[in-house]
Amino acid sequence: MMLNDKVQEAINRQINNELFSMYSYLSMSAYCEHRQFRGCARWMRLQSQEEHSHSMRLYDFLIARQGRVKLQPIAQPQFDFASIPDVFQKALEQEQQVTAQINKLYEMSFSEKAFAALVELEWFINEQVEEEKTARDIVYKFQLVKDDPAALLDLDRELGARPADATAAE
Ligand SMILES: [Fe+2]
Ligand SMILES: [Fe+2]
């Protein structure tokens, strides 16, 4: 059974939202590089790749349901930030926005009785719980560390040790 136009359009919009997240994290990564926080930059770059894999999940879902993928322009992400902790604060806020987008999409798919979409979106609901928690944990760590240079360097090293996600390359 094909998806109706309304659900298809909404999933296309979410593909764009995930690609914007990809772009936004990449811009955050570039800022961290600029500030010489290589560990944070690596964390953000890997996160950018993860967002790409999210967009591809929806892309593949649309194709599996005989939908049409319609790519839209990706908006320009934020270029400058107040500080490294500010970057992670912005990342947390972005994840909260994405959670709201996913919830809206889920609600709409429910009212449109798009049951396969609901099952697919459940993965995203779980993922957002994880994404928000991860970002919040890092924001808290920066709050603890404050301006202590040695602790900041440790935290940068810790974030740089994030393993490359095997699923991100899919
Ligand atoms: Fe995402
Ligand atoms: Fe995310």
mmCIF file of C-alpha atoms and ligand atoms in Angstrom:
data_model
loop_
_atom_site.group_PDB
_atom_site.id
_atom_site.type_symbol
_atom_site.label_atom_id
_atom_site.label_comp_id
_atom_site.label_asym_id
_atom_site.label_seq_id
_atom_site.Cartn_x
_atom_site.Cartn_y
_atom_site.Cartn_z
ATOM 1 C CA MET A 1 0.000 0.000 0.000
ATOM 2 C CA MET A 2 1.321 3.422 -0.892
ATOM 3 C CA LEU A 3 1.633 6.276 1.551
ATOM 4 C CA ASN A 4 -0.853 9.072 1.167
ATOM 5 C CA ASP A 5 0.395 12.465 -0.025
ATOM 6 C CA LYS A 6 0.153 14.111 3.356
ATOM 7 C CA VAL A 7 2.322 11.500 5.113
ATOM 8 C CA GLN A 8 4.742 11.380 2.186
ATOM 9 C CA GLU A 9 5.169 15.154 2.278
ATOM 10 C CA ALA A 10 5.719 15.117 6.040
ATOM 11 C CA ILE A 11 8.378 12.404 5.764
ATOM 12 C CA ASN A 12 10.107 14.389 3.028
ATOM 13 C CA ARG A 13 10.088 17.370 5.377
ATOM 14 C CA GLN A 14 11.695 15.231 8.100
ATOM 15 C CA ILE A 15 14.376 14.065 5.657
ATOM 16 C CA ASN A 16 15.192 17.750 5.213
ATOM 17 C CA ASN A 17 15.169 18.311 8.986
ATOM 18 C CA GLU A 18 17.648 15.458 9.492
ATOM 19 C CA LEU A 19 19.854 16.823 6.720
ATOM 20 C CA PHE A 20 19.731 20.223 8.387
ATOM 21 C CA SER A 21 20.886 18.530 11.619
ATOM 22 C CA MET A 22 23.713 16.945 9.652
ATOM 23 C CA TYR A 23 24.699 20.378 8.307
ATOM 24 C CA SER A 24 24.337 22.045 11.665
ATOM 25 C CA TYR A 25 26.570 19.512 13.452
ATOM 26 C CA LEU A 26 29.132 19.873 10.700
ATOM 27 C CA SER A 27 29.154 23.640 11.233
ATOM 28 C CA MET A 28 29.565 23.041 14.983
ATOM 29 C CA SER A 29 32.453 20.697 14.210
ATOM 30 C CA ALA A 30 34.136 23.358 12.067
ATOM 31 C CA TYR A 31 33.765 25.886 14.892
ATOM 32 C CA CYS A 32 35.379 23.425 17.355
ATOM 33 C CA GLU A 33 38.262 22.900 14.918
ATOM 34 C CA HIS A 34 38.650 26.661 14.688
ATOM 35 C CA ARG A 35 38.886 26.857 18.492
ATOM 36 C CA GLN A 36 41.432 23.979 18.518
ATOM 37 C CA PHE A 37 39.118 21.607 20.380
ATOM 38 C CA ARG A 38 39.887 18.629 18.162
ATOM 39 C CA GLY A 39 38.100 16.099 20.376
ATOM 40 C CA CYS A 40 34.866 18.104 20.355
ATOM 41 C CA ALA A 41 35.256 18.561 16.604
ATOM 42 C CA ARG A 42 35.524 14.817 16.099
ATOM 43 C CA TRP A 43 32.460 14.211 18.286
ATOM 44 C CA MET A 44 30.460 16.737 16.250
ATOM 45 C CA ARG A 45 31.652 15.344 12.937
ATOM 46 C CA LEU A 46 30.567 11.825 13.943
ATOM 47 C CA GLN A 47 27.235 13.234 15.083
ATOM 48 C CA SER A 48 26.850 14.884 11.695
ATOM 49 C CA GLN A 49 27.347 11.487 10.033
ATOM 50 C CA GLU A 50 24.761 9.979 12.353
ATOM 51 C CA GLU A 51 22.223 12.601 11.259
ATOM 52 C CA HIS A 52 22.951 11.693 7.653
ATOM 53 C CA SER A 53 22.141 8.076 8.464
ATOM 54 C CA HIS A 54 18.837 9.230 10.024
ATOM 55 C CA SER A 55 17.865 11.030 6.837
ATOM 56 C CA MET A 56 18.748 7.907 4.818
ATOM 57 C CA ARG A 57 16.540 5.743 7.030
ATOM 58 C CA LEU A 58 13.537 7.868 6.065
ATOM 59 C CA TYR A 59 14.721 8.041 2.461
ATOM 60 C CA ASP A 60 14.828 4.224 2.284
ATOM 61 C CA PHE A 61 11.475 3.977 4.008
ATOM 62 C CA LEU A 62 9.827 6.250 1.429
ATOM 63 C CA ILE A 63 11.264 4.156 -1.386
ATOM 64 C CA ALA A 64 10.157 0.901 0.241
ATOM 65 C CA ARG A 65 6.615 2.316 0.436
ATOM 66 C CA GLN A 66 6.703 3.374 -3.237
ATOM 67 C CA GLY A 67 6.886 7.030 -2.282
ATOM 68 C CA ARG A 68 8.853 9.765 -4.010
ATOM 69 C CA VAL A 69 11.866 11.337 -2.366
ATOM 70 C CA LYS A 70 11.771 15.079 -2.984
ATOM 71 C CA LEU A 71 14.898 16.831 -1.732
ATOM 72 C CA GLN A 72 14.645 20.457 -0.724
ATOM 73 C CA PRO A 73 17.355 23.070 -0.128
ATOM 74 C CA ILE A 74 19.117 22.708 3.226
ATOM 75 C CA ALA A 75 19.048 25.904 5.291
ATOM 76 C CA GLN A 76 22.293 27.564 6.335
ATOM 77 C CA PRO A 77 23.311 26.456 9.834
ATOM 78 C CA GLN A 78 24.645 28.692 12.609
ATOM 79 C CA PHE A 79 28.233 29.731 11.824
ATOM 80 C CA ASP A 80 29.544 31.298 15.034
ATOM 81 C CA PHE A 81 29.097 30.372 18.682
ATOM 82 C CA ALA A 82 29.826 32.095 21.986
ATOM 83 C CA SER A 83 32.021 29.265 23.285
ATOM 84 C CA ILE A 84 32.556 25.489 23.166
ATOM 85 C CA PRO A 85 29.974 24.867 25.942
ATOM 86 C CA ASP A 86 27.548 27.038 23.947
ATOM 87 C CA VAL A 87 27.966 24.677 20.976
ATOM 88 C CA PHE A 88 26.763 21.740 23.079
ATOM 89 C CA GLN A 89 23.936 23.806 24.546
ATOM 90 C CA LYS A 90 22.799 24.577 20.980
ATOM 91 C CA ALA A 91 23.114 20.893 20.109
ATOM 92 C CA LEU A 92 20.818 19.994 23.007
ATOM 93 C CA GLU A 93 18.259 22.599 21.914
ATOM 94 C CA GLN A 94 18.403 21.270 18.375
ATOM 95 C CA GLU A 95 17.730 17.723 19.582
ATOM 96 C CA GLN A 96 14.748 18.969 21.589
ATOM 97 C CA GLN A 97 13.392 20.580 18.417
ATOM 98 C CA VAL A 98 13.867 17.359 16.465
ATOM 99 C CA THR A 99 12.003 15.437 19.182
ATOM 100 C CA ALA A 100 9.087 17.838 18.750
ATOM 101 C CA GLN A 101 9.209 17.325 14.950
ATOM 102 C CA ILE A 102 9.192 13.533 15.322
ATOM 103 C CA ASN A 103 6.321 13.669 17.799
ATOM 104 C CA LYS A 104 4.269 15.779 15.377
ATOM 105 C CA LEU A 105 5.039 13.422 12.535
ATOM 106 C CA TYR A 106 4.039 10.439 14.670
ATOM 107 C CA GLU A 107 0.782 12.093 15.684
ATOM 108 C CA MET A 108 -0.052 12.885 12.075
ATOM 109 C CA SER A 109 0.788 9.373 10.858
ATOM 110 C CA PHE A 110 -1.463 8.053 13.610
ATOM 111 C CA SER A 111 -4.422 10.164 12.545
ATOM 112 C CA GLU A 112 -3.776 9.192 8.895
ATOM 113 C CA LYS A 113 -3.647 5.502 9.904
ATOM 114 C CA ALA A 114 -0.200 5.147 8.299
ATOM 115 C CA PHE A 115 0.690 2.117 10.407
ATOM 116 C CA ALA A 116 3.976 1.204 8.714
ATOM 117 C CA ALA A 117 5.143 4.792 9.196
ATOM 118 C CA LEU A 118 4.269 4.563 12.893
ATOM 119 C CA VAL A 119 6.468 1.501 13.322
ATOM 120 C CA GLU A 120 9.319 3.214 11.473
ATOM 121 C CA LEU A 121 8.918 6.354 13.571
ATOM 122 C CA GLU A 122 9.077 4.394 16.811
ATOM 123 C CA TRP A 123 12.768 3.905 16.117
ATOM 124 C CA PHE A 124 13.124 7.696 15.910
ATOM 125 C CA ILE A 125 11.222 8.249 19.146
ATOM 126 C CA ASN A 126 13.660 5.946 20.968
ATOM 127 C CA GLU A 127 16.609 7.541 19.225
ATOM 128 C CA GLN A 128 15.555 11.025 20.368
ATOM 129 C CA VAL A 129 15.455 9.866 24.010
ATOM 130 C CA GLU A 130 19.073 8.761 23.554
ATOM 131 C CA GLU A 131 20.132 11.884 21.626
ATOM 132 C CA GLU A 132 18.710 14.300 24.182
ATOM 133 C CA LYS A 133 20.238 12.370 27.081
ATOM 134 C CA THR A 134 23.685 12.285 25.458
ATOM 135 C CA ALA A 135 23.651 16.024 24.710
ATOM 136 C CA ARG A 136 22.335 16.878 28.193
ATOM 137 C CA ASP A 137 25.065 14.788 29.867
ATOM 138 C CA ILE A 138 27.751 16.699 27.952
ATOM 139 C CA VAL A 139 26.178 20.097 28.765
ATOM 140 C CA TYR A 140 26.292 19.135 32.468
ATOM 141 C CA LYS A 141 29.944 18.137 32.208
ATOM 142 C CA PHE A 142 30.850 21.522 30.730
ATOM 143 C CA GLN A 143 28.952 23.193 33.587
ATOM 144 C CA LEU A 144 31.028 21.226 36.114
ATOM 145 C CA VAL A 145 34.330 21.939 34.390
ATOM 146 C CA LYS A 146 33.678 25.683 33.981
ATOM 147 C CA ASP A 147 36.909 27.458 32.957
ATOM 148 C CA ASP A 148 39.431 24.976 34.386
ATOM 149 C CA PRO A 149 41.865 24.481 31.446
ATOM 150 C CA ALA A 150 43.135 21.067 32.568
ATOM 151 C CA ALA A 151 39.617 19.730 33.016
ATOM 152 C CA LEU A 152 38.553 21.216 29.672
ATOM 153 C CA LEU A 153 41.418 19.436 27.928
ATOM 154 C CA ASP A 154 40.415 16.171 29.626
ATOM 155 C CA LEU A 155 36.823 16.614 28.507
ATOM 156 C CA ASP A 156 37.965 17.370 24.963
ATOM 157 C CA ARG A 157 40.000 14.160 24.997
ATOM 158 C CA GLU A 158 37.054 12.187 26.364
ATOM 159 C CA LEU A 159 34.708 13.485 23.648
ATOM 160 C CA GLY A 160 37.325 12.790 20.990
ATOM 161 C CA ALA A 161 37.371 9.129 22.041
ATOM 162 C CA ARG A 162 33.824 8.664 20.730
ATOM 163 C CA PRO A 163 33.932 5.544 18.556
ATOM 164 C CA ALA A 164 32.960 5.874 14.901
ATOM 165 C CA ASP A 165 29.435 4.546 14.505
ATOM 166 C CA ALA A 166 29.428 1.472 12.285
ATOM 167 C CA THR A 167 25.852 2.166 11.171
ATOM 168 C CA ALA A 168 26.605 5.728 10.115
ATOM 169 C CA ALA A 169 28.302 4.618 6.906
ATOM 170 C CA GLU A 170 25.252 2.640 5.713
HETATM 171 FE FE FE B 1 18.392 12.771 13.823
HETATM 172 FE FE FE B 2 20.066 13.908 16.468
#
